[in-house]
CSV table of C-alpha atoms in Angstrom, one decimal:
chain,number,residue,atom,x,y,z
A,145,MET,CA,4.3,-0.1,-6.4
A,146,THR,CA,1.4,-2.5,-6.7
A,147,ASN,CA,3.7,-5.4,-7.3
A,148,GLU,CA,5.7,-4.6,-4.1
A,149,LEU,CA,2.7,-4.2,-1.9
A,150,VAL,CA,1.2,-7.5,-3.2
A,151,SER,CA,4.5,-9.3,-2.9
A,152,ASN,CA,4.8,-8.1,0.7
A,153,ALA,CA,1.3,-9.3,1.5
A,154,LEU,CA,2.0,-12.7,0.0
A,155,LYS,CA,5.3,-13.0,2.0
A,156,TYR,CA,4.3,-11.6,5.4
A,157,ALA,CA,0.5,-11.2,5.9
A,158,PHE,CA,-0.5,-14.8,6.2
A,159,LYS,CA,0.8,-17.5,8.5
A,160,GLU,CA,1.6,-20.9,6.9
A,161,ASN,CA,-1.5,-22.8,5.7
A,162,VAL,CA,-3.9,-20.0,6.8
A,163,PRO,CA,-6.0,-18.7,3.9
A,164,GLY,CA,-6.4,-15.0,3.2
A,165,LYS,CA,-7.5,-12.4,0.7
A,166,ILE,CA,-5.7,-9.7,-1.1
A,167,TYR,CA,-7.8,-6.9,-2.6
A,168,ILE,CA,-6.6,-4.4,-5.3
A,169,LYS,CA,-8.6,-1.5,-6.6
A,170,LEU,CA,-7.6,1.4,-8.8
A,171,SER,CA,-10.2,4.2,-9.3
A,172,LEU,CA,-10.4,7.7,-10.8
A,173,ASN,CA,-12.6,10.2,-9.1
A,174,GLU,CA,-14.4,13.3,-10.5
A,175,ASP,CA,-11.4,15.5,-9.5
A,176,LYS,CA,-9.1,13.4,-11.7
A,177,ASN,CA,-7.4,11.9,-8.7
A,178,PHE,CA,-6.4,8.2,-8.8
A,179,THR,CA,-6.8,6.1,-5.8
A,180,LEU,CA,-5.0,2.8,-5.5
A,181,VAL,CA,-6.0,0.5,-2.6
A,182,VAL,CA,-4.1,-2.7,-1.8
A,183,GLU,CA,-5.6,-4.5,1.2
A,184,ASP,CA,-5.1,-7.8,2.9
A,185,ASN,CA,-6.8,-9.5,5.8
A,186,GLY,CA,-3.6,-10.9,7.2
A,187,ILE,CA,-1.8,-10.3,10.5
A,188,GLY,CA,-1.1,-6.6,9.9
A,189,LEU,CA,2.0,-4.5,10.0
A,190,ALA,CA,4.1,-4.1,13.2
A,191,LYS,CA,2.8,-1.1,15.1
A,192,LYS,CA,6.3,0.3,15.4
A,193,ILE,CA,6.9,0.8,11.6
A,194,ASP,CA,7.8,4.4,10.8
A,195,MET,CA,6.1,5.0,7.4
A,196,LYS,CA,8.1,8.2,6.9
A,197,ASN,CA,11.4,6.3,7.2
A,198,PRO,CA,10.7,2.5,6.9
A,199,LYS,CA,13.6,0.1,7.4
A,200,SER,CA,12.4,-2.5,4.8
A,201,LEU,CA,13.6,-2.0,1.2
A,202,GLY,CA,10.1,-2.8,-0.1
A,203,LEU,CA,8.3,-0.1,1.9
A,204,ARG,CA,11.1,2.4,1.1
A,205,LEU,CA,10.6,1.7,-2.6
A,206,VAL,CA,6.8,2.2,-2.3
A,207,ILE,CA,7.3,5.5,-0.4
A,208,THR,CA,9.8,6.7,-3.0
A,209,LEU,CA,7.4,5.9,-5.9
A,210,VAL,CA,4.5,7.7,-4.1
A,211,ASP,CA,6.8,10.7,-3.7
A,212,GLN,CA,7.7,10.6,-7.4
A,213,LEU,CA,4.0,10.7,-8.2
A,214,LYS,CA,3.6,13.6,-5.8
A,215,GLY,CA,1.0,11.4,-4.1
A,216,ASN,CA,-0.1,10.6,-0.6
A,217,ILE,CA,-0.1,7.2,1.2
A,218,GLU,CA,-2.3,6.2,4.1
A,219,VAL,CA,-1.9,3.0,6.0
A,220,ASP,CA,-4.6,1.3,8.2
A,221,THR,CA,-3.6,-1.7,10.3
A,222,SER,CA,-6.8,-2.0,12.3
A,223,HIS,CA,-7.9,-5.2,10.4
A,224,GLY,CA,-5.1,-6.6,8.3
A,225,THR,CA,-3.3,-4.0,6.3
A,226,ILE,CA,-4.8,-1.4,3.9
A,227,PHE,CA,-2.5,0.9,1.8
A,228,LYS,CA,-4.4,3.7,0.2
A,229,ILE,CA,-2.4,5.8,-2.3
A,230,THR,CA,-3.8,8.9,-4.0
A,231,PHE,CA,-2.2,10.7,-6.9
A,232,LYS,CA,-2.9,12.8,-9.9
A,233,GLU,CA,-2.0,12.0,-13.5
A,234,LEU,CA,1.4,13.4,-14.4
A,235,ASN,CA,1.7,15.3,-17.6
């Protein structure tokens, strides 16, 4: 999942010869929920992307993996793109 999000950021977020940043953070809170954040300061996702049924194979893979973890995904495209995925440890 992380690999796919970072790969997509490297491929699509930054125009040629324009520097950018990719930020990755994984944390565990007091309720034993993990939060994975993958963020870039690139051009952002197209506004018309349907995150419940994305057309790109990469985003479909991410959604499938989040579903397998019984997690939740939030996407913020107000400044670049931020994917915030929350999930619990599976036993």
